C-alpha positions as a Python dict, from the first residue, in 0.01 Angstrom:
ca = {
    (1, 'M'): (0, 0, 0),
    (2, 'N'): (-3, 399, -7),
    (3, 'I'): (36, 520, -365),
    (4, 'S'): (166, 856, -262),
    (5, 'K'): (484, 719, -93),
    (6, 'P'): (783, 558, -279),
    (7, 'I'): (782, 184, -307),
    (8, 'G'): (1157, 137, -214),
    (9, 'D'): (1451, 323, -77),
    (10, 'S'): (1551, 640, -244),
    (11, 'T'): (1899, 536, -288),
    (12, 'Y'): (1793, 296, -574),
    (13, 'G'): (1687, 575, -802),
    (14, 'P'): (2039, 732, -854),
    (15, 'C'): (2184, 380, -907),
    (16, 'V'): (1940, 311, -1188),
    (17, 'I'): (2001, 659, -1357),
    (18, 'R'): (2378, 615, -1313),
    (19, 'V'): (2398, 270, -1455),
    (20, 'V'): (2168, 355, -1749),
    (21, 'I'): (2364, 664, -1847),
    (22, 'G'): (2690, 480, -1797),
    (23, 'L'): (2583, 211, -2032),
    (24, 'Y'): (2459, 466, -2292),
    (25, 'L'): (2802, 638, -2281),
    (26, 'S'): (2990, 320, -2305),
    (27, 'M'): (2786, 215, -2606),
    (28, 'V'): (2824, 552, -2773),
    (29, 'G'): (3199, 533, -2723),
    (30, 'L'): (3217, 168, -2850),
    (31, 'S'): (3001, 262, -3150),
    (32, 'A'): (3234, 553, -3239),
    (33, 'H'): (3544, 346, -3186),
    (34, 'S'): (3423, 51, -3401),
    (35, 'N'): (3382, 281, -3704),
    (36, 'M'): (3655, 553, -3662),
    (37, 'P'): (3682, 672, -4005),
    (38, 'G'): (3300, 714, -4045),
    (39, 'F'): (3300, 879, -3701),
    (40, 'L'): (3578, 1120, -3809),
    (41, 'Q'): (3391, 1210, -4136),
    (42, 'G'): (3082, 1261, -3928),
    (43, 'V'): (3246, 1508, -3693),
    (44, 'R'): (3377, 1709, -3980),
    (45, 'T'): (3045, 1732, -4166),
    (46, 'M'): (2815, 1763, -3856),
    (47, 'F'): (3013, 2015, -3662),
    (48, 'G'): (3198, 2185, -3964),
    (49, 'Y'): (3542, 2143, -3809),
    (50, 'S'): (3871, 2143, -4002),
    (51, 'E'): (4089, 1844, -4032),
    (52, 'S'): (4332, 1960, -3763),
    (53, 'T'): (4047, 2016, -3506),
    (54, 'S'): (3835, 1708, -3591),
    (55, 'I'): (4113, 1447, -3581),
    (56, 'P'): (4197, 1497, -3211),
    (57, 'L'): (3839, 1545, -3107),
    (58, 'A'): (3727, 1215, -3306),
    (59, 'S'): (4019, 1033, -3172),
    (60, 'N'): (3968, 1111, -2805),
    (61, 'F'): (3598, 1117, -2780),
    (62, 'P'): (3524, 747, -2779),
    (63, 'Y'): (3780, 680, -2508),
    (64, 'I'): (3648, 955, -2298),
    (65, 'C'): (3286, 840, -2328),
    (66, 'M'): (3393, 478, -2258),
    (67, 'A'): (3593, 588, -1952),
    (68, 'V'): (3329, 823, -1809),
    (69, 'G'): (3052, 540, -1878),
    (70, 'F'): (3251, 278, -1696),
    (71, 'L'): (3312, 495, -1397),
    (72, 'L'): (2941, 587, -1390),
    (73, 'I'): (2860, 220, -1397),
    (74, 'I'): (3074, 110, -1100),
    (75, 'G'): (3000, 429, -921),
    (76, 'L'): (3354, 571, -867),
    (77, 'W'): (3395, 944, -842),
    (78, 'T'): (3025, 1003, -938),
    (79, 'T'): (3011, 1363, -902),
    (80, 'M'): (3319, 1425, -1113),
    (81, 'T'): (3213, 1167, -1380),
    (82, 'A'): (2864, 1314, -1389),
    (83, 'S'): (2992, 1666, -1447),
    (84, 'L'): (3201, 1537, -1731),
    (85, 'A'): (2915, 1362, -1886),
    (86, 'S'): (2712, 1684, -1829),
    (87, 'I'): (2984, 1886, -2025),
    (88, 'I'): (2981, 1618, -2299),
    (89, 'F'): (2609, 1619, -2342),
    (90, 'A'): (2579, 2013, -2311),
    (91, 'Y'): (2843, 2043, -2584),
    (92, 'L'): (2643, 1802, -2803),
    (93, 'I'): (2321, 1989, -2737),
    (94, 'Y'): (2483, 2318, -2818),
    (95, 'N'): (2615, 2182, -3161),
    (96, 'T'): (2294, 1983, -3253),
    (97, 'G'): (2016, 2190, -3095),
    (98, 'L'): (1744, 2111, -2844),
    (99, 'T'): (1513, 1951, -3108),
    (100, 'V'): (1594, 1687, -3378),
    (101, 'Q'): (1606, 1854, -3724),
    (102, 'N'): (1700, 1583, -3953),
    (103, 'V'): (1430, 1335, -3915),
    (104, 'A'): (1536, 1104, -4212),
    (105, 'A'): (1889, 1045, -4091),
    (106, 'N'): (1778, 952, -3726),
    (107, 'K'): (1583, 617, -3707),
    (108, 'D'): (1453, 668, -3360),
    (109, 'I'): (1115, 511, -3317),
    (110, 'M'): (970, 829, -3156),
    (111, 'I'): (1091, 1037, -3453),
    (112, 'L'): (939, 779, -3690),
    (113, 'A'): (605, 800, -3503),
    (114, 'A'): (612, 1183, -3541),
    (115, 'Q'): (660, 1134, -3918),
    (116, 'V'): (318, 970, -3927),
    (117, 'G'): (161, 1271, -3749),
    (118, 'Q'): (150, 1626, -3847),
    (119, 'S'): (451, 1778, -3997),
    (120, 'S'): (470, 2056, -3746),
    (121, 'L'): (550, 1788, -3475),
    (122, 'K'): (875, 1690, -3645),
    (123, 'S'): (1047, 2005, -3532),
    (124, 'M'): (917, 1960, -3177),
    (125, 'I'): (1085, 1626, -3098),
    (126, 'L'): (1334, 1672, -2816),
    (127, 'N'): (1687, 1579, -2852),
    (128, 'R'): (1753, 1267, -2642),
    (129, 'D'): (2080, 1415, -2518),
    (130, 'V'): (1865, 1675, -2324),
    (131, 'L'): (1706, 1393, -2122),
    (132, 'V'): (2055, 1229, -2051),
    (133, 'L'): (2184, 1576, -1948),
    (134, 'A'): (1898, 1600, -1711),
    (135, 'G'): (1992, 1258, -1556),
    (136, 'C'): (2358, 1364, -1529),
    (137, 'V'): (2263, 1682, -1348),
    (138, 'S'): (2033, 1489, -1119),
    (139, 'L'): (2332, 1268, -1025),
    (140, 'L'): (2517, 1587, -933),
    (141, 'Y'): (2248, 1647, -661),
    (142, 'T'): (2171, 1285, -561),
    (143, 'G'): (2508, 1133, -568),
    (144, 'A'): (2593, 769, -639),
    (145, 'G'): (2310, 591, -471),
    (146, 'F'): (2299, 236, -382),
    (147, 'F'): (2567, -31, -488),
    (148, 'S'): (2858, 208, -578),
    (149, 'I'): (3214, 233, -478),
    (150, 'D'): (3139, 587, -353),
    (151, 'S'): (2876, 461, -105),
    (152, 'F'): (3117, 180, 15),
    (153, 'R'): (3389, 427, 77),
    (154, 'K'): (3147, 644, 278),
    (155, 'G'): (3079, 353, 519),
}
């Protein structure tokens, strides 16, 4: 076994990235849909939007996330759905920042681990949306990969 060569076919990598991002987006959409009044209030307070702006945004966001997530999971129109997911995550990063600021409100295990460490590390925790955006951009370059409707249509 040569450790400098990949252990499998290079089409499996985009498949894993595509399915994980699709599941993440679907779960985000389901979570927002299950508590719509709380999500609407969160959009108002987090982004500072008025009621006339936050209601259409909060009403449509869960459905868009679930649709994009489902299309990524099955691998249909991967380039288009990865670009839509990139726009979603770029918008979230623009509004929330590159690093996580509110450590107490976010119960992520990595953030809790940073609380134990030095206080200067708290502002250096990278927003997880940056990593998901990087995965979406990589899908734009690699395509759907193995086991997708796009790869079956190509032949």
